[in-house]
Short mmCIF file of C-alpha atoms in Angstrom, two decimals:
data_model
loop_
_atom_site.label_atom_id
_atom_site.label_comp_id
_atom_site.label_asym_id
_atom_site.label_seq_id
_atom_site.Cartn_x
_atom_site.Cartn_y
_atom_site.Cartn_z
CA UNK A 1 0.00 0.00 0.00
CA UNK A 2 1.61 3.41 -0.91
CA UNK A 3 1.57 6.13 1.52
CA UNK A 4 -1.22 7.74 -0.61
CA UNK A 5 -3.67 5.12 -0.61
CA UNK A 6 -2.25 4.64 3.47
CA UNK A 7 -3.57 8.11 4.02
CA UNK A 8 -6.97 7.66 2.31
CA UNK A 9 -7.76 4.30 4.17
CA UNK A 10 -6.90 6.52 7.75
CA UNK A 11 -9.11 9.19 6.37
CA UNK A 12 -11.97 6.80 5.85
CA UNK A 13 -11.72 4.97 8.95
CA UNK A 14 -11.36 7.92 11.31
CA UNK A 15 -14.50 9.48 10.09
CA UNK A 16 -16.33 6.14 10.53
CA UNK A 17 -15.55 5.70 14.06
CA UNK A 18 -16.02 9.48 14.59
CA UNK A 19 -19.87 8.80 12.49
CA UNK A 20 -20.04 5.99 15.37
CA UNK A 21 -19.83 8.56 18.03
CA UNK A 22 -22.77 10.75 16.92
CA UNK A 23 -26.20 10.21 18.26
CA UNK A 24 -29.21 11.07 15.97
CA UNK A 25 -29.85 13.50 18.40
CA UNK A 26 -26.87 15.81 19.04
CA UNK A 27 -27.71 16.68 15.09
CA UNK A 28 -31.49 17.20 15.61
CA UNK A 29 -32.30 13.99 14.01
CA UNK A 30 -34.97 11.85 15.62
CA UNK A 31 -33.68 8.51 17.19
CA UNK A 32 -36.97 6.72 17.21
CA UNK A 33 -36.37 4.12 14.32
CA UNK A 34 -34.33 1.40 14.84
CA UNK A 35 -30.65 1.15 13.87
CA UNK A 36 -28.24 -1.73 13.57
CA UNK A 37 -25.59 0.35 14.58
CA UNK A 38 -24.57 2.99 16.77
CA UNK A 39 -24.58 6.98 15.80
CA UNK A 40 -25.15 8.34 12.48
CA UNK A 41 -26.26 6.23 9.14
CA UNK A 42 -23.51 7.57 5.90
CA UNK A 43 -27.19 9.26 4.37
CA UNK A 44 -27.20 11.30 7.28
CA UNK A 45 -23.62 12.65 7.53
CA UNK A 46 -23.89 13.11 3.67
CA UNK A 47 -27.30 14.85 3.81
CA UNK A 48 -25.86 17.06 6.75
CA UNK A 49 -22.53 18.16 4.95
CA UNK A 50 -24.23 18.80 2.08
CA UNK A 51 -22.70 16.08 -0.25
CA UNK A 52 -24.17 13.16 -2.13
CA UNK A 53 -24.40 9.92 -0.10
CA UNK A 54 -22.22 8.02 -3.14
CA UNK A 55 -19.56 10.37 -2.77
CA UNK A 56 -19.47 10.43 1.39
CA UNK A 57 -19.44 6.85 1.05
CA UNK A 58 -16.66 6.27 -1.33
CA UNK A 59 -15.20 8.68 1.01
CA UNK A 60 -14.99 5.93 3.99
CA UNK A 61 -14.11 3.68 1.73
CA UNK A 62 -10.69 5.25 1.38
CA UNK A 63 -10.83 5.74 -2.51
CA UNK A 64 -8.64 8.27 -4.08
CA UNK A 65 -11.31 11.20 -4.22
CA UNK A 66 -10.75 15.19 -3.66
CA UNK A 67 -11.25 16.27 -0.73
CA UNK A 68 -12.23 20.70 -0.39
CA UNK A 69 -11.16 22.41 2.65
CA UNK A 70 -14.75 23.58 2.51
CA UNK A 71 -16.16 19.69 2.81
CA UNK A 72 -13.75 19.03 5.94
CA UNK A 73 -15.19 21.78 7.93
CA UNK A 74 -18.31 20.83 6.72
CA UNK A 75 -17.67 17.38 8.12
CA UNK A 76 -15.98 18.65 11.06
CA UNK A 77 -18.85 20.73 11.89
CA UNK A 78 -21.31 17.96 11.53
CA UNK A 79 -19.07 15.26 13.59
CA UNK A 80 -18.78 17.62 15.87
CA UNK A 81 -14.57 17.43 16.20
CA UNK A 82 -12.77 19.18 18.77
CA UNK A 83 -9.87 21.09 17.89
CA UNK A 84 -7.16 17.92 17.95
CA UNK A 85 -9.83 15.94 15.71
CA UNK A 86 -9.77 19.21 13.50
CA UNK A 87 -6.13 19.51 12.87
CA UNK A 88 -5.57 15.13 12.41
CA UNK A 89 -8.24 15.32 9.67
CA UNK A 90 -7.07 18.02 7.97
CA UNK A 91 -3.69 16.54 7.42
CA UNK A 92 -5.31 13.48 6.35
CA UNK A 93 -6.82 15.28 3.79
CA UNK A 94 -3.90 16.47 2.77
CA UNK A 95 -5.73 20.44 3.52
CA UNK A 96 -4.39 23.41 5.05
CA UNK A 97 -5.05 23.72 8.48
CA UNK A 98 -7.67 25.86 10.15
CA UNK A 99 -6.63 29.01 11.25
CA UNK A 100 -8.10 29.72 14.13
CA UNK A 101 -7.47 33.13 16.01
CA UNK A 102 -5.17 32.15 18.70
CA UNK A 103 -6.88 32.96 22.50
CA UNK A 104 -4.48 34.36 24.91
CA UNK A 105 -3.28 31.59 27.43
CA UNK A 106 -1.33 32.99 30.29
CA UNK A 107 0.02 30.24 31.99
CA UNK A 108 1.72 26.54 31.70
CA UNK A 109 1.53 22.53 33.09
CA UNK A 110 3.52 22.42 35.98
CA UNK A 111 5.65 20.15 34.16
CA UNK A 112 6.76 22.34 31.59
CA UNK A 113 7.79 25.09 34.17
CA UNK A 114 9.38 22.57 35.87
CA UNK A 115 11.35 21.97 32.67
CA UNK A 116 12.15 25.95 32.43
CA UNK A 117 13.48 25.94 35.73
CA UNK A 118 15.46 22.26 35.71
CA UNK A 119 17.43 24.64 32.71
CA UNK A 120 19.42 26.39 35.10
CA UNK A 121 22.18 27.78 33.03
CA UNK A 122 20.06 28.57 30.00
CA UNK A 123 17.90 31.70 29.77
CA UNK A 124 14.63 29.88 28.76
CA UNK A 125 11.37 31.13 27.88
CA UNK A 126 7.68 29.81 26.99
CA UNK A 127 5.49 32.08 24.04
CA UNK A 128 2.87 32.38 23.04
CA UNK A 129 1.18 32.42 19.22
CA UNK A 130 1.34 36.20 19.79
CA UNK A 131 5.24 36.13 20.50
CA UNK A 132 4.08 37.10 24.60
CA UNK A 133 6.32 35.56 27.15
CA UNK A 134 4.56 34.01 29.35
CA UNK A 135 6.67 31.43 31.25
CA UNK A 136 10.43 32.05 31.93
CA UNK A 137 13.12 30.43 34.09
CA UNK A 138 15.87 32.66 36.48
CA UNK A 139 18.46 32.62 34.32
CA UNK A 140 15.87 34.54 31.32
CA UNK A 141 15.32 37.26 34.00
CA UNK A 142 19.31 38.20 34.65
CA UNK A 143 19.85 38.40 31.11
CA UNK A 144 16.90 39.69 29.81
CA UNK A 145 15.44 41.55 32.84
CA UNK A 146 12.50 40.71 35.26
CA UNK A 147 9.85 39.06 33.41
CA UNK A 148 7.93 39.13 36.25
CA UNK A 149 7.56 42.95 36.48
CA UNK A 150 6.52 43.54 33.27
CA UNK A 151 2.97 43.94 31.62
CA UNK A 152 2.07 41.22 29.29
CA UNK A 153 3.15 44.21 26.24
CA UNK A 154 6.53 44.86 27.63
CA UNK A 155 6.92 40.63 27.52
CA UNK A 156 5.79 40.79 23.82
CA UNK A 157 9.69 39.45 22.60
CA UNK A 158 8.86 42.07 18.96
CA UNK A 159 7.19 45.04 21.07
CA UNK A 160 10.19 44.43 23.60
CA UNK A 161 13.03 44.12 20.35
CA UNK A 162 11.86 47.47 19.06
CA UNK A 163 10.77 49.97 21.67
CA UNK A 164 12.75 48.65 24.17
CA UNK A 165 16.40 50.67 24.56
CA UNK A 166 17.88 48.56 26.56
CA UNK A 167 17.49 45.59 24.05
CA UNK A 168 19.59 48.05 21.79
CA UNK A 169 22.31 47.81 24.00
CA UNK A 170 21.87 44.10 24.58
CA UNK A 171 22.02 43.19 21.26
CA UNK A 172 25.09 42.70 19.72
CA UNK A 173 24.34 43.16 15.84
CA UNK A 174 20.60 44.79 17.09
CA UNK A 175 19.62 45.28 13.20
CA UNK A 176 20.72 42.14 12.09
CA UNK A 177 18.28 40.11 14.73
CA UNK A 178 15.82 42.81 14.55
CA UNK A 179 15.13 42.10 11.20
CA UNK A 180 15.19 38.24 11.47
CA UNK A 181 12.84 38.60 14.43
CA UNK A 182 10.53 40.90 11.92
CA UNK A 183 10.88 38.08 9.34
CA UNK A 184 9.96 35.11 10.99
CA UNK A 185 6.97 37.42 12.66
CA UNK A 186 5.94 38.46 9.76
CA UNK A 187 5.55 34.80 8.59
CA UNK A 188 3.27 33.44 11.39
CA UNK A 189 1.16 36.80 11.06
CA UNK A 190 -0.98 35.02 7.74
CA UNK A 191 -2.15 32.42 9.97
CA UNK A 192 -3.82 35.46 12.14
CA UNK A 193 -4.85 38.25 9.62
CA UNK A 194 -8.15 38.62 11.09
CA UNK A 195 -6.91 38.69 14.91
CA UNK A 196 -7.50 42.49 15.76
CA UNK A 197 -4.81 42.06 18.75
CA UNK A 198 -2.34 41.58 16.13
CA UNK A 199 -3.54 44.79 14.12
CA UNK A 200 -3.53 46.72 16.96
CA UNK A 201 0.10 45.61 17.99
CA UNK A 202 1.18 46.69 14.73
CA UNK A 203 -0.64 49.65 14.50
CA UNK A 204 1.31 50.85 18.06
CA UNK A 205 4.79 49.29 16.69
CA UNK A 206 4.17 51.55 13.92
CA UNK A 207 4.02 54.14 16.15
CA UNK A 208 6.62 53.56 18.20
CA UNK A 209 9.25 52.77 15.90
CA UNK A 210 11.02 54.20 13.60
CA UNK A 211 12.47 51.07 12.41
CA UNK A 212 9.48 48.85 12.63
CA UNK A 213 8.29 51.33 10.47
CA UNK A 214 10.19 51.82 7.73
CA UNK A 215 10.75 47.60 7.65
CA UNK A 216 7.16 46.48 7.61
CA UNK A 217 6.27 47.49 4.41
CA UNK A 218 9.10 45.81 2.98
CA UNK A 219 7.46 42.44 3.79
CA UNK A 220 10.22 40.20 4.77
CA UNK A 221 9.91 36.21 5.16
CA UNK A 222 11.96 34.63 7.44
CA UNK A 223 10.83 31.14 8.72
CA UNK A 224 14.27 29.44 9.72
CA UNK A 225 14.41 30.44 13.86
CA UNK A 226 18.27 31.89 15.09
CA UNK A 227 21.14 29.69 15.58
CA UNK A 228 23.25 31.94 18.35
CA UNK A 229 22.66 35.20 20.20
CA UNK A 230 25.50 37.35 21.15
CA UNK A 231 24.46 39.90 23.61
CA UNK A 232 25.98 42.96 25.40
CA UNK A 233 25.23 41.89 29.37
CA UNK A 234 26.01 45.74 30.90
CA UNK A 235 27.67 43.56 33.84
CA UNK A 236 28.54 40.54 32.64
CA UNK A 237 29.84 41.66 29.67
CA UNK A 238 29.59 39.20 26.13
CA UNK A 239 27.31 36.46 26.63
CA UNK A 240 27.48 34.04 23.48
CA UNK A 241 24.53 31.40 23.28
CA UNK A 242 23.14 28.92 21.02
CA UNK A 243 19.22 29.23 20.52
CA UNK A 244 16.96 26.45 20.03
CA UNK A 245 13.11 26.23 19.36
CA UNK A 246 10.70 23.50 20.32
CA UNK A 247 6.73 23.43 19.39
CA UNK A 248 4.93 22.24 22.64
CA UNK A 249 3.37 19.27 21.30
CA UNK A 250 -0.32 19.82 22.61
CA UNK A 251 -1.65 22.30 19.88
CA UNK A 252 -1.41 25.07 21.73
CA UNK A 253 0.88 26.61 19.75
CA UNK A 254 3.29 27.78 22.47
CA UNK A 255 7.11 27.27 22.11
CA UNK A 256 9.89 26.71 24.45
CA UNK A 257 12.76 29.05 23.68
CA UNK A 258 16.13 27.76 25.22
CA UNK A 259 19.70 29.76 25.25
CA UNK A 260 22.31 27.25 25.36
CA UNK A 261 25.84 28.51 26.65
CA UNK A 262 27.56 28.63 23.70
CA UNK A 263 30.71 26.17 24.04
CA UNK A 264 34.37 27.60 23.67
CA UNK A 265 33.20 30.61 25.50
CA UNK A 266 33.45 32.24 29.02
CA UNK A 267 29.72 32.31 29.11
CA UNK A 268 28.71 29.13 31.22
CA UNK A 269 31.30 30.64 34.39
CA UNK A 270 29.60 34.65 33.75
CA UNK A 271 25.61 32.47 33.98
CA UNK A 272 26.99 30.54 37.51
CA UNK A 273 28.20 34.34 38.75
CA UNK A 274 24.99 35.72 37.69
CA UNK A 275 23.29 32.92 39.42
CA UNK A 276 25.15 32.87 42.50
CA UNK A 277 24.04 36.63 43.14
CA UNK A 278 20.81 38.03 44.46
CA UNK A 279 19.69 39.65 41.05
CA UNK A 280 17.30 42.75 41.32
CA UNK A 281 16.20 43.27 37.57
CA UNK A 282 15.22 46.85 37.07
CA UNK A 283 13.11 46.14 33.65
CA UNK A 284 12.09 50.16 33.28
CA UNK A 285 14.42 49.92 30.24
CA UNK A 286 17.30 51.77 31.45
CA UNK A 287 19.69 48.28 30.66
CA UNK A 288 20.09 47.48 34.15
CA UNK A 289 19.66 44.05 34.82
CA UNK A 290 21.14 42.98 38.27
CA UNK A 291 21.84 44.15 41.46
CA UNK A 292 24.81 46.61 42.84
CA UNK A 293 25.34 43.65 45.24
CA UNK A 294 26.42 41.47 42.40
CA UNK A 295 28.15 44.09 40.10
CA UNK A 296 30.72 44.16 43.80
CA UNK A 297 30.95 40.63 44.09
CA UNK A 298 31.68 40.52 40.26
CA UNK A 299 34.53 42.57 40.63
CA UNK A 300 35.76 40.76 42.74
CA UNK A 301 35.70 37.78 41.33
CA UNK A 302 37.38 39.01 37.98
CA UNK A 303 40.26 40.79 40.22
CA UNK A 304 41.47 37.21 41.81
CA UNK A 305 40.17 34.99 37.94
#
């Protein structure tokens, strides 16, 4: 069986146990005659999508047949699929996926903090499908500032990139990463046209920068995510990491964001310094990031290296 043919006999069989599931009435349908088998008859899912019973059936048969993005929601709709049930059936029929306006979730399993904060010398961070930070380890908030006193619009990572001037400062090459961040953006905003939190954020960016503005327009794609991050640390001094991506795998559409000490570099002993002090992030933008009490003991440290 080729994987073609594989994915039409998966297609078929998934929406006959999903048929299964269906009572006559969840749809409206009266129950009263009696059925040989459990949920709804083909005649009914067909008549309810709006298709012809010979093509529905041919359908869960797993022959080779087109299947619309328009007939999957259809059938969707009528089988009454949650959102997981949505997303396996579209890839089954080979469709794009719905694109559903992403709601605003603003917080995490345990587990997965538990993985942020098991990442002790790696400034690690949870988004959002809005690019909002919304879970963050220790070591995110001595590089990057405190997380935890910011507004959910200062934690936007693009808002924070370009109207933030201590991310200037942080940056090493600011443009350069500016503009990738912009890119790959830019290419998850399609999903979300229609989200008016995502016009609105633009809108203000516009507003607010000067460089946001002028590279908008320009309508950049960049989908392949950073491979290091060299920043500026006002106490620390260079910081060189390695940056990794991972999809949550539960459709949320959050990602875990991990900075890896880059190897070679000085910047695993400057993360176990930072660590070791009792950081005080100021996160008002001025660029400073820790405490007086460790910029002494870092001193001091460097004086007997």
């Amino acid at each position: 069986m080729s994987n073609e043919e594989y994915r039409y006999k998966e297609l078929g069989d998934f929406l006959k146990t999903r048929r299964a599931k269906i009572s006559p009435s969840q749809v409206g349908l009266s129950s009263a005659n009696r059925r040989r088998t459990p949920g709804l008859r083909r005649e009914e899912v067909a008549q309810l999508a709006g298709v012809s019973i010979t093509w529905y059936t041919w359908l869960e048969q797993g022959r080779p047949i087109h299947v619309s993005t328009q007939v999957i929601e259809s059938l969707s709709r009528v089988l009454q699929l949650d959102k997981q049930e949505r997303i396996h059936i579209h890839l089954l029929a080979n469709q794009p996926l719905p694109a559903d306006i992403p709601e605003h979730q603003g917080t995490i399993s345990p587990i997965l903090q538990h993985v942020l904060d098991s990442l002790v010398l790696c400034p690690s961070l949870v988004t959002d499908q809005r690019w909002n930070v919304i879970a963050w380890n220790e070591s995110a908030c001595l590089v990057l500032g405190d997380l935890s006193k910011m507004n959910l619009r200062q934690r936007n990572i693009v808002w924070a990139m370009f109207t933030d001037n201590s991310y200037k400062q942080l940056f090493v090459d600011w443009e350069f990463h500016a503009k990738g961040l912009l890119g790959r953006f830019r290419s998850t905003c399609g999903r979300f046209v229609e989200d008016p939190w995502l016009g609105q954020l633009i809108d203000d960016l516009k507003m607010q920068s000067e460089e946001f503005n002028l590279w908008w327009p320009l309508h950049e794609i960049e989908s392949n995510s950073e491979k290091s991050k060299q920043l500026n640390h006002p106490i620390a001094g260079l910081l060189d990491f390695e940056v990794s991506n991972f999809d949550v795998s539960d459709n949320s559409g959050l990602k875990l964001i991990v900075h890896t000490p880059l190897p070679g570099t000085e910047t695993v002993g400057k993360m176990k310094s930072l660590l070791a002090a009792m950081p005080i992030s100021g996160a008002q933008g001025d660029g400073s990031h820790v405490s007086l009490k460790y910029m002494v003991e870092f001193e001091k440290s460097e004086e007997g290296a």
